[in-house]
Amino acid sequence: MGREYFIAGNWKMFKTSTESREFVQALAGQFTAAPGLTVAVFPPFTALEAVRGLDPKVHIGAQNLFYEENGAFTGEISPPMLRGLAEYVLVGHSERRQIFHESDEDVNRKLLAALRFGLKPVLCVGETLPEREAGRTLDKVHGQLEKGLAGVGDADWAHLTVAYEPIWAIGTGRNATPEQADEVHRHIRGLLESKVPGRRIPVLYGGSVKPENSLELLAQKSISGVLVGGASLNVESFSAIIQNGSKLLSA
Ligand code: PGA
């Protein structure tokens, strides 16, 4: 099987509807579709409608969801509300876990709810700096995956993506080295392989991905794409990362 790359931009709490729309239009002009290349942006909920259907090359994801279908959950957004607006949805981003106290159980419920309503979840996992320094990285990531993926049905694996995002690398300018990322990615791949042998589930790297380090990270065999925060907020830097993916696909 040839290589495939998934280049995703997590905009976090940035960009209004108008800014999001302008961004997607500008981005679409900066790259050409290529076999094996998937580009997606994850705008805030309020901008999803504005970017809907703008360009088939730019896939759309949401940054979060709640696991109930409807009810008295003030401020939350349900999976059926996202259907038709988003194809993908992030679950378990470290900012959700740390700032909003989402547990592995919450993340698992969200992931299963997303799948139930036809959304493609991107499950984010990663260790803190103290965990890395204590040699607990693989244990931490393993536990998050086991708990996060509990109960995924046979037919659902095809819709799943995993993102490894070391927390110490997010927004810090200090990315994991390709070797550090590769070690964890191999572990994740081993675990996924034991669950669904022979199926290649995309495993993205995230954490201070920039145009300057993206080529080297994407060149790792175990890395199937990148989840980009800060550098995805700017058309030039995000499209430079996409170009690096395209370059490697055509190499
Ligand atoms: P960063 O964020 O690229 O700004 O480090 C990555 C993320 O949080 O997904």
PDB file of C-alpha atoms and ligand atoms in Angstrom:
ATOM      1  CA  MET A   1       0.000   0.000   0.000  1.00  0.00           C
ATOM      2  CA  GLY A   2       1.278   3.456  -0.879  1.00  0.00           C
ATOM      3  CA  ARG A   3       1.757   6.205   1.645  1.00  0.00           C
ATOM      4  CA  GLU A   4      -1.084   8.390   2.796  1.00  0.00           C
ATOM      5  CA  TYR A   5      -0.907  11.633   4.741  1.00  0.00           C
ATOM      6  CA  PHE A   6      -3.508  13.339   6.864  1.00  0.00           C
ATOM      7  CA  ILE A   7      -2.639  16.988   7.511  1.00  0.00           C
ATOM      8  CA  ALA A   8      -4.984  18.488  10.092  1.00  0.00           C
ATOM      9  CA  GLY A   9      -5.203  21.995  11.530  1.00  0.00           C
ATOM     10  CA  ASN A  10      -6.635  22.441  15.019  1.00  0.00           C
ATOM     11  CA  TRP A  11      -7.579  26.102  15.278  1.00  0.00           C
ATOM     12  CA  LYS A  12      -8.506  25.959  18.969  1.00  0.00           C
ATOM     13  CA  MET A  13     -10.324  29.124  20.123  1.00  0.00           C
ATOM     14  CA  PHE A  14      -9.225  31.248  17.166  1.00  0.00           C
ATOM     15  CA  LYS A  15     -11.015  32.689  14.127  1.00  0.00           C
ATOM     16  CA  THR A  16     -14.504  34.085  13.637  1.00  0.00           C
ATOM     17  CA  SER A  17     -16.841  32.675  10.971  1.00  0.00           C
ATOM     18  CA  THR A  18     -15.707  35.281   8.460  1.00  0.00           C
ATOM     19  CA  GLU A  19     -12.021  34.655   9.151  1.00  0.00           C
ATOM     20  CA  SER A  20     -12.565  30.913   8.893  1.00  0.00           C
ATOM     21  CA  ARG A  21     -14.323  31.223   5.567  1.00  0.00           C
ATOM     22  CA  GLU A  22     -11.607  33.460   4.132  1.00  0.00           C
ATOM     23  CA  PHE A  23      -8.936  31.114   5.393  1.00  0.00           C
ATOM     24  CA  VAL A  24     -10.446  28.022   3.790  1.00  0.00           C
ATOM     25  CA  GLN A  25     -10.893  29.820   0.482  1.00  0.00           C
ATOM     26  CA  ALA A  26      -7.295  31.022   0.530  1.00  0.00           C
ATOM     27  CA  LEU A  27      -5.949  27.639   1.626  1.00  0.00           C
ATOM     28  CA  ALA A  28      -7.784  25.814  -1.151  1.00  0.00           C
ATOM     29  CA  GLY A  29      -5.907  27.965  -3.663  1.00  0.00           C
ATOM     30  CA  GLN A  30      -2.555  26.927  -2.225  1.00  0.00           C
ATOM     31  CA  PHE A  31      -2.483  23.191  -2.925  1.00  0.00           C
ATOM     32  CA  THR A  32      -3.719  20.646  -5.405  1.00  0.00           C
ATOM     33  CA  ALA A  33      -5.497  17.436  -4.540  1.00  0.00           C
ATOM     34  CA  ALA A  34      -3.250  14.377  -4.660  1.00  0.00           C
ATOM     35  CA  PRO A  35      -3.964  10.696  -4.150  1.00  0.00           C
ATOM     36  CA  GLY A  36      -3.241   9.822  -0.535  1.00  0.00           C
ATOM     37  CA  LEU A  37      -3.404  13.421   0.710  1.00  0.00           C
ATOM     38  CA  THR A  38      -6.188  14.455   3.109  1.00  0.00           C
ATOM     39  CA  VAL A  39      -6.275  18.000   4.446  1.00  0.00           C
ATOM     40  CA  ALA A  40      -8.672  19.015   7.206  1.00  0.00           C
ATOM     41  CA  VAL A  41      -9.239  22.042   9.403  1.00  0.00           C
ATOM     42  CA  PHE A  42     -10.948  22.047  12.790  1.00  0.00           C
ATOM     43  CA  PRO A  43     -12.547  25.486  13.291  1.00  0.00           C
ATOM     44  CA  PRO A  44     -14.600  26.512  16.341  1.00  0.00           C
ATOM     45  CA  PHE A  45     -18.245  25.322  16.369  1.00  0.00           C
ATOM     46  CA  THR A  46     -19.469  28.794  15.457  1.00  0.00           C
ATOM     47  CA  ALA A  47     -17.598  28.718  12.131  1.00  0.00           C
ATOM     48  CA  LEU A  48     -18.604  25.240  10.957  1.00  0.00           C
ATOM     49  CA  GLU A  49     -21.622  26.453   9.019  1.00  0.00           C
ATOM     50  CA  ALA A  50     -19.564  29.186   7.329  1.00  0.00           C
ATOM     51  CA  VAL A  51     -16.974  26.760   5.945  1.00  0.00           C
ATOM     52  CA  ARG A  52     -19.387  24.007   4.991  1.00  0.00           C
ATOM     53  CA  GLY A  53     -18.888  22.731   1.437  1.00  0.00           C
ATOM     54  CA  LEU A  54     -16.475  25.531   0.471  1.00  0.00           C
ATOM     55  CA  ASP A  55     -13.948  23.276  -1.208  1.00  0.00           C
ATOM     56  CA  PRO A  56     -13.919  19.472  -1.421  1.00  0.00           C
ATOM     57  CA  LYS A  57     -10.136  19.461  -0.844  1.00  0.00           C
ATOM     58  CA  VAL A  58     -10.519  20.969   2.618  1.00  0.00           C
ATOM     59  CA  HIS A  59     -12.242  18.551   4.951  1.00  0.00           C
ATOM     60  CA  ILE A  60     -13.869  19.874   8.090  1.00  0.00           C
ATOM     61  CA  GLY A  61     -13.725  18.688  11.679  1.00  0.00           C
ATOM     62  CA  ALA A  62     -15.056  19.878  15.028  1.00  0.00           C
ATOM     63  CA  GLN A  63     -12.855  20.238  18.106  1.00  0.00           C
ATOM     64  CA  ASN A  64     -15.136  18.564  20.625  1.00  0.00           C
ATOM     65  CA  LEU A  65     -18.619  17.143  21.182  1.00  0.00           C
ATOM     66  CA  PHE A  66     -20.780  15.890  24.022  1.00  0.00           C
ATOM     67  CA  TYR A  67     -21.829  12.260  24.233  1.00  0.00           C
ATOM     68  CA  GLU A  68     -25.554  12.695  24.792  1.00  0.00           C
ATOM     69  CA  GLU A  69     -27.906  13.106  21.870  1.00  0.00           C
ATOM     70  CA  ASN A  70     -29.857  15.989  23.447  1.00  0.00           C
ATOM     71  CA  GLY A  71     -31.028  17.156  26.850  1.00  0.00           C
ATOM     72  CA  ALA A  72     -30.384  19.638  29.626  1.00  0.00           C
ATOM     73  CA  PHE A  73     -26.651  20.128  29.014  1.00  0.00           C
ATOM     74  CA  THR A  74     -26.251  23.879  28.749  1.00  0.00           C
ATOM     75  CA  GLY A  75     -23.491  24.928  26.406  1.00  0.00           C
ATOM     76  CA  GLU A  76     -22.821  21.491  24.960  1.00  0.00           C
ATOM     77  CA  ILE A  77     -23.014  20.327  21.318  1.00  0.00           C
ATOM     78  CA  SER A  78     -24.310  16.857  20.452  1.00  0.00           C
ATOM     79  CA  PRO A  79     -23.217  14.450  17.706  1.00  0.00           C
ATOM     80  CA  PRO A  80     -26.422  14.819  15.651  1.00  0.00           C
ATOM     81  CA  MET A  81     -25.949  18.614  15.705  1.00  0.00           C
ATOM     82  CA  LEU A  82     -22.533  18.159  14.113  1.00  0.00           C
ATOM     83  CA  ARG A  83     -23.631  15.711  11.479  1.00  0.00           C
ATOM     84  CA  GLY A  84     -23.599  17.435   8.115  1.00  0.00           C
ATOM     85  CA  LEU A  85     -21.342  20.199   9.458  1.00  0.00           C
ATOM     86  CA  ALA A  86     -18.266  18.174  10.362  1.00  0.00           C
ATOM     87  CA  GLU A  87     -16.785  14.982   9.021  1.00  0.00           C
ATOM     88  CA  TYR A  88     -14.190  14.566  11.786  1.00  0.00           C
ATOM     89  CA  VAL A  89     -14.161  15.407  15.467  1.00  0.00           C
ATOM     90  CA  LEU A  90     -11.274  15.670  17.942  1.00  0.00           C
ATOM     91  CA  VAL A  91     -11.779  13.743  21.159  1.00  0.00           C
ATOM     92  CA  GLY A  92      -9.564  13.884  24.213  1.00  0.00           C
ATOM     93  CA  HIS A  93      -7.362  16.787  23.164  1.00  0.00           C
ATOM     94  CA  SER A  94      -5.024  17.473  26.092  1.00  0.00           C
ATOM     95  CA  GLU A  95      -6.544  20.933  26.583  1.00  0.00           C
ATOM     96  CA  ARG A  96      -9.945  19.288  27.067  1.00  0.00           C
ATOM     97  CA  ARG A  97      -8.437  16.793  29.474  1.00  0.00           C
ATOM     98  CA  GLN A  98      -6.401  19.315  31.460  1.00  0.00           C
ATOM     99  CA  ILE A  99      -8.476  22.502  31.459  1.00  0.00           C
ATOM    100  CA  PHE A 100     -11.944  20.950  31.294  1.00  0.00           C
ATOM    101  CA  HIS A 101     -11.144  17.850  33.350  1.00  0.00           C
ATOM    102  CA  GLU A 102     -12.278  15.264  30.820  1.00  0.00           C
ATOM    103  CA  SER A 103     -11.501  11.764  32.028  1.00  0.00           C
ATOM    104  CA  ASP A 104     -10.608   8.766  29.888  1.00  0.00           C
ATOM    105  CA  GLU A 105     -14.173   7.569  30.475  1.00  0.00           C
ATOM    106  CA  ASP A 106     -15.609  10.856  29.143  1.00  0.00           C
ATOM    107  CA  VAL A 107     -13.312  10.632  26.148  1.00  0.00           C
ATOM    108  CA  ASN A 108     -14.429   7.060  25.478  1.00  0.00           C
ATOM    109  CA  ARG A 109     -18.109   8.029  25.664  1.00  0.00           C
ATOM    110  CA  LYS A 110     -17.483  10.891  23.249  1.00  0.00           C
ATOM    111  CA  LEU A 111     -15.601   8.666  20.838  1.00  0.00           C
ATOM    112  CA  LEU A 112     -18.360   6.042  20.810  1.00  0.00           C
ATOM    113  CA  ALA A 113     -21.039   8.722  20.431  1.00  0.00           C
ATOM    114  CA  ALA A 114     -19.172  10.235  17.468  1.00  0.00           C
ATOM    115  CA  LEU A 115     -18.965   6.852  15.754  1.00  0.00           C
ATOM    116  CA  ARG A 116     -22.625   6.123  16.448  1.00  0.00           C
ATOM    117  CA  PHE A 117     -23.585   9.268  14.549  1.00  0.00           C
ATOM    118  CA  GLY A 118     -21.266   8.782  11.606  1.00  0.00           C
ATOM    119  CA  LEU A 119     -18.536  11.228  12.673  1.00  0.00           C
ATOM    120  CA  LYS A 120     -14.882  10.205  12.381  1.00  0.00           C
ATOM    121  CA  PRO A 121     -13.124  10.664  15.729  1.00  0.00           C
ATOM    122  CA  VAL A 122      -9.498  11.687  16.090  1.00  0.00           C
ATOM    123  CA  LEU A 123      -8.480  10.351  19.497  1.00  0.00           C
ATOM    124  CA  CYS A 124      -5.700  12.450  21.051  1.00  0.00           C
ATOM    125  CA  VAL A 125      -3.300  10.924  23.563  1.00  0.00           C
ATOM    126  CA  GLY A 126      -0.018  12.041  25.090  1.00  0.00           C
ATOM    127  CA  GLU A 127       2.103  12.310  28.193  1.00  0.00           C
ATOM    128  CA  THR A 128       3.118  15.236  30.384  1.00  0.00           C
ATOM    129  CA  LEU A 129       6.764  16.234  30.873  1.00  0.00           C
ATOM    130  CA  PRO A 130       6.978  14.686  34.380  1.00  0.00           C
ATOM    131  CA  GLU A 131       5.529  11.454  32.964  1.00  0.00           C
ATOM    132  CA  ARG A 132       8.127  11.421  30.195  1.00  0.00           C
ATOM    133  CA  GLU A 133      10.933  12.162  32.621  1.00  0.00           C
ATOM    134  CA  ALA A 134       9.744   9.349  34.868  1.00  0.00           C
ATOM    135  CA  GLY A 135       9.876   6.924  31.934  1.00  0.00           C
ATOM    136  CA  ARG A 136       6.103   6.511  31.935  1.00  0.00           C
ATOM    137  CA  THR A 137       5.340   7.706  28.392  1.00  0.00           C
ATOM    138  CA  LEU A 138       4.420   4.374  26.838  1.00  0.00           C
ATOM    139  CA  ASP A 139       2.374   3.309  29.874  1.00  0.00           C
ATOM    140  CA  LYS A 140       0.429   6.549  29.846  1.00  0.00           C
ATOM    141  CA  VAL A 141      -0.325   6.447  26.138  1.00  0.00           C
ATOM    142  CA  HIS A 142      -1.174   2.746  26.309  1.00  0.00           C
ATOM    143  CA  GLY A 143      -3.671   3.346  29.118  1.00  0.00           C
ATOM    144  CA  GLN A 144      -5.294   6.287  27.318  1.00  0.00           C
ATOM    145  CA  LEU A 145      -5.707   4.194  24.192  1.00  0.00           C
ATOM    146  CA  GLU A 146      -7.074   1.133  25.992  1.00  0.00           C
ATOM    147  CA  LYS A 147      -9.623   3.241  27.848  1.00  0.00           C
ATOM    148  CA  GLY A 148     -10.396   5.577  24.977  1.00  0.00           C
ATOM    149  CA  LEU A 149     -10.984   2.778  22.485  1.00  0.00           C
ATOM    150  CA  ALA A 150     -13.014   0.467  24.734  1.00  0.00           C
ATOM    151  CA  GLY A 151     -16.064  -0.884  22.962  1.00  0.00           C
ATOM    152  CA  VAL A 152     -15.186   0.199  19.406  1.00  0.00           C
ATOM    153  CA  GLY A 153     -17.084  -2.098  17.047  1.00  0.00           C
ATOM    154  CA  ASP A 154     -15.507  -4.042  14.180  1.00  0.00           C
ATOM    155  CA  ALA A 155     -16.979  -1.794  11.513  1.00  0.00           C
ATOM    156  CA  ASP A 156     -15.871   1.386  13.275  1.00  0.00           C
ATOM    157  CA  TRP A 157     -12.093   1.038  13.085  1.00  0.00           C
ATOM    158  CA  ALA A 158     -12.134   2.245   9.492  1.00  0.00           C
ATOM    159  CA  HIS A 159     -13.369   5.641  10.707  1.00  0.00           C
ATOM    160  CA  LEU A 160     -10.828   6.142  13.434  1.00  0.00           C
ATOM    161  CA  THR A 161      -7.646   8.229  13.636  1.00  0.00           C
ATOM    162  CA  VAL A 162      -5.237   8.480  16.575  1.00  0.00           C
ATOM    163  CA  ALA A 163      -3.093  11.535  17.294  1.00  0.00           C
ATOM    164  CA  TYR A 164      -0.045  11.322  19.538  1.00  0.00           C
ATOM    165  CA  GLU A 165       0.507  14.730  21.083  1.00  0.00           C
ATOM    166  CA  PRO A 166       3.072  14.933  23.872  1.00  0.00           C
ATOM    167  CA  ILE A 167       1.726  17.652  26.159  1.00  0.00           C
ATOM    168  CA  TRP A 168       5.183  19.166  26.702  1.00  0.00           C
ATOM    169  CA  ALA A 169       5.393  19.769  22.948  1.00  0.00           C
ATOM    170  CA  ILE A 170       2.031  21.512  22.518  1.00  0.00           C
ATOM    171  CA  GLY A 171       2.342  25.239  21.976  1.00  0.00           C
ATOM    172  CA  THR A 172       5.849  25.241  23.421  1.00  0.00           C
ATOM    173  CA  GLY A 173       7.909  25.425  20.251  1.00  0.00           C
ATOM    174  CA  ARG A 174       9.624  22.251  21.402  1.00  0.00           C
ATOM    175  CA  ASN A 175       8.526  19.390  19.175  1.00  0.00           C
ATOM    176  CA  ALA A 176       9.287  15.744  19.856  1.00  0.00           C
ATOM    177  CA  THR A 177      12.270  14.663  17.774  1.00  0.00           C
ATOM    178  CA  PRO A 178      11.369  12.320  14.907  1.00  0.00           C
ATOM    179  CA  GLU A 179      13.004   9.529  16.931  1.00  0.00           C
ATOM    180  CA  GLN A 180      10.989  10.295  20.069  1.00  0.00           C
ATOM    181  CA  ALA A 181       7.765  10.435  18.058  1.00  0.00           C
ATOM    182  CA  ASP A 182       8.673   7.269  16.181  1.00  0.00           C
ATOM    183  CA  GLU A 183       9.164   5.301  19.393  1.00  0.00           C
ATOM    184  CA  VAL A 184       5.685   6.164  20.650  1.00  0.00           C
ATOM    185  CA  HIS A 185       4.091   5.758  17.216  1.00  0.00           C
ATOM    186  CA  ARG A 186       5.519   2.260  16.924  1.00  0.00           C
ATOM    187  CA  HIS A 187       4.085   1.402  20.298  1.00  0.00           C
ATOM    188  CA  ILE A 188       0.675   2.773  19.292  1.00  0.00           C
ATOM    189  CA  ARG A 189       0.806   0.853  16.025  1.00  0.00           C
ATOM    190  CA  GLY A 190       1.657  -2.345  17.890  1.00  0.00           C
ATOM    191  CA  LEU A 191      -1.300  -1.888  20.190  1.00  0.00           C
ATOM    192  CA  LEU A 192      -3.670  -1.141  17.306  1.00  0.00           C
ATOM    193  CA  GLU A 193      -2.313  -4.075  15.347  1.00  0.00           C
ATOM    194  CA  SER A 194      -3.103  -6.370  18.278  1.00  0.00           C
ATOM    195  CA  LYS A 195      -6.678  -5.091  18.308  1.00  0.00           C
ATOM    196  CA  VAL A 196      -7.338  -5.035  14.570  1.00  0.00           C
ATOM    197  CA  PRO A 197      -4.644  -7.009  12.777  1.00  0.00           C
ATOM    198  CA  GLY A 198      -3.818  -5.884   9.268  1.00  0.00           C
ATOM    199  CA  ARG A 199      -5.751  -2.633   9.386  1.00  0.00           C
ATOM    200  CA  ARG A 200      -3.675   0.515   9.103  1.00  0.00           C
ATOM    201  CA  ILE A 201      -5.235   3.129  11.355  1.00  0.00           C
ATOM    202  CA  PRO A 202      -3.725   6.589  10.783  1.00  0.00           C
ATOM    203  CA  VAL A 203      -1.551   7.789  13.659  1.00  0.00           C
ATOM    204  CA  LEU A 204      -0.768  11.507  13.541  1.00  0.00           C
ATOM    205  CA  TYR A 205       1.902  13.416  15.426  1.00  0.00           C
ATOM    206  CA  GLY A 206       1.034  16.756  17.043  1.00  0.00           C
ATOM    207  CA  GLY A 207       2.984  19.258  19.127  1.00  0.00           C
ATOM    208  CA  SER A 208       4.823  22.301  17.727  1.00  0.00           C
ATOM    209  CA  VAL A 209       4.671  21.072  14.138  1.00  0.00           C
ATOM    210  CA  LYS A 210       5.974  23.817  11.842  1.00  0.00           C
ATOM    211  CA  PRO A 211       7.024  24.014   8.200  1.00  0.00           C
ATOM    212  CA  GLU A 212      10.662  23.605   9.320  1.00  0.00           C
ATOM    213  CA  ASN A 213      10.203  20.327  11.186  1.00  0.00           C
ATOM    214  CA  SER A 214       7.282  18.839   9.270  1.00  0.00           C
ATOM    215  CA  LEU A 215       9.270  17.184   6.480  1.00  0.00           C
ATOM    216  CA  GLU A 216      11.428  15.244   8.885  1.00  0.00           C
ATOM    217  CA  LEU A 217       8.477  14.204  11.043  1.00  0.00           C
ATOM    218  CA  LEU A 218       6.330  13.167   8.072  1.00  0.00           C
ATOM    219  CA  ALA A 219       9.232  11.197   6.616  1.00  0.00           C
ATOM    220  CA  GLN A 220       9.029   8.770   9.568  1.00  0.00           C
ATOM    221  CA  LYS A 221       7.378   5.578   8.418  1.00  0.00           C
ATOM    222  CA  SER A 222       5.307   5.294  11.565  1.00  0.00           C
ATOM    223  CA  ILE A 223       3.834   8.807  11.191  1.00  0.00           C
ATOM    224  CA  SER A 224       0.769   9.090   8.964  1.00  0.00           C
ATOM    225  CA  GLY A 225       0.202  12.788   9.292  1.00  0.00           C
ATOM    226  CA  VAL A 226       0.291  15.774  11.608  1.00  0.00           C
ATOM    227  CA  LEU A 227      -2.142  17.610  13.840  1.00  0.00           C
ATOM    228  CA  VAL A 228      -1.031  21.226  13.736  1.00  0.00           C
ATOM    229  CA  GLY A 229      -2.096  23.952  16.171  1.00  0.00           C
ATOM    230  CA  GLY A 230      -0.355  27.330  15.979  1.00  0.00           C
ATOM    231  CA  ALA A 231       1.120  26.873  12.506  1.00  0.00           C
ATOM    232  CA  SER A 232      -2.317  25.997  11.093  1.00  0.00           C
ATOM    233  CA  LEU A 233      -3.644  29.482  11.834  1.00  0.00           C
ATOM    234  CA  ASN A 234      -1.691  31.009   9.011  1.00  0.00           C
ATOM    235  CA  VAL A 235      -2.303  30.065   5.368  1.00  0.00           C
ATOM    236  CA  GLU A 236       1.387  30.274   4.410  1.00  0.00           C
ATOM    237  CA  SER A 237       2.692  28.069   7.203  1.00  0.00           C
ATOM    238  CA  PHE A 238      -0.134  25.534   7.009  1.00  0.00           C
ATOM    239  CA  SER A 239       0.163  25.219   3.248  1.00  0.00           C
ATOM    240  CA  ALA A 240       3.942  24.839   3.550  1.00  0.00           C
ATOM    241  CA  ILE A 241       3.318  21.816   5.790  1.00  0.00           C
ATOM    242  CA  ILE A 242       0.810  20.443   3.264  1.00  0.00           C
ATOM    243  CA  GLN A 243       3.389  20.928   0.485  1.00  0.00           C
ATOM    244  CA  ASN A 244       5.861  18.860   2.474  1.00  0.00           C
ATOM    245  CA  GLY A 245       3.305  16.050   2.645  1.00  0.00           C
ATOM    246  CA  SER A 246       2.721  16.310  -1.114  1.00  0.00           C
ATOM    247  CA  LYS A 247       6.468  16.306  -1.741  1.00  0.00           C
ATOM    248  CA  LEU A 248       6.922  13.070   0.192  1.00  0.00           C
ATOM    249  CA  LEU A 249       3.933  11.468  -1.545  1.00  0.00           C
ATOM    250  CA  SER A 250       5.382  12.176  -4.970  1.00  0.00           C
ATOM    251  CA  ALA A 251       8.976  11.262  -4.006  1.00  0.00           C
TER     252      ALA A 251
HETATM  253  P1  PGA B   1       0.691  23.285  18.477  1.00  0.00           P
HETATM  254  O1  PGA B   1      -0.686  22.560  18.940  1.00  0.00           O
HETATM  255  O2  PGA B   1       0.955  22.841  17.068  1.00  0.00           O
HETATM  256  O3  PGA B   1       0.394  24.743  18.594  1.00  0.00           O
HETATM  257  O4  PGA B   1       1.756  22.801  19.410  1.00  0.00           O
HETATM  258  C1  PGA B   1      -0.975  21.237  18.565  1.00  0.00           C
HETATM  259  C2  PGA B   1      -2.317  20.829  19.124  1.00  0.00           C
HETATM  260  O5  PGA B   1      -2.645  21.210  20.251  1.00  0.00           O
HETATM  261  O6  PGA B   1      -3.075  20.094  18.455  1.00  0.00           O
END
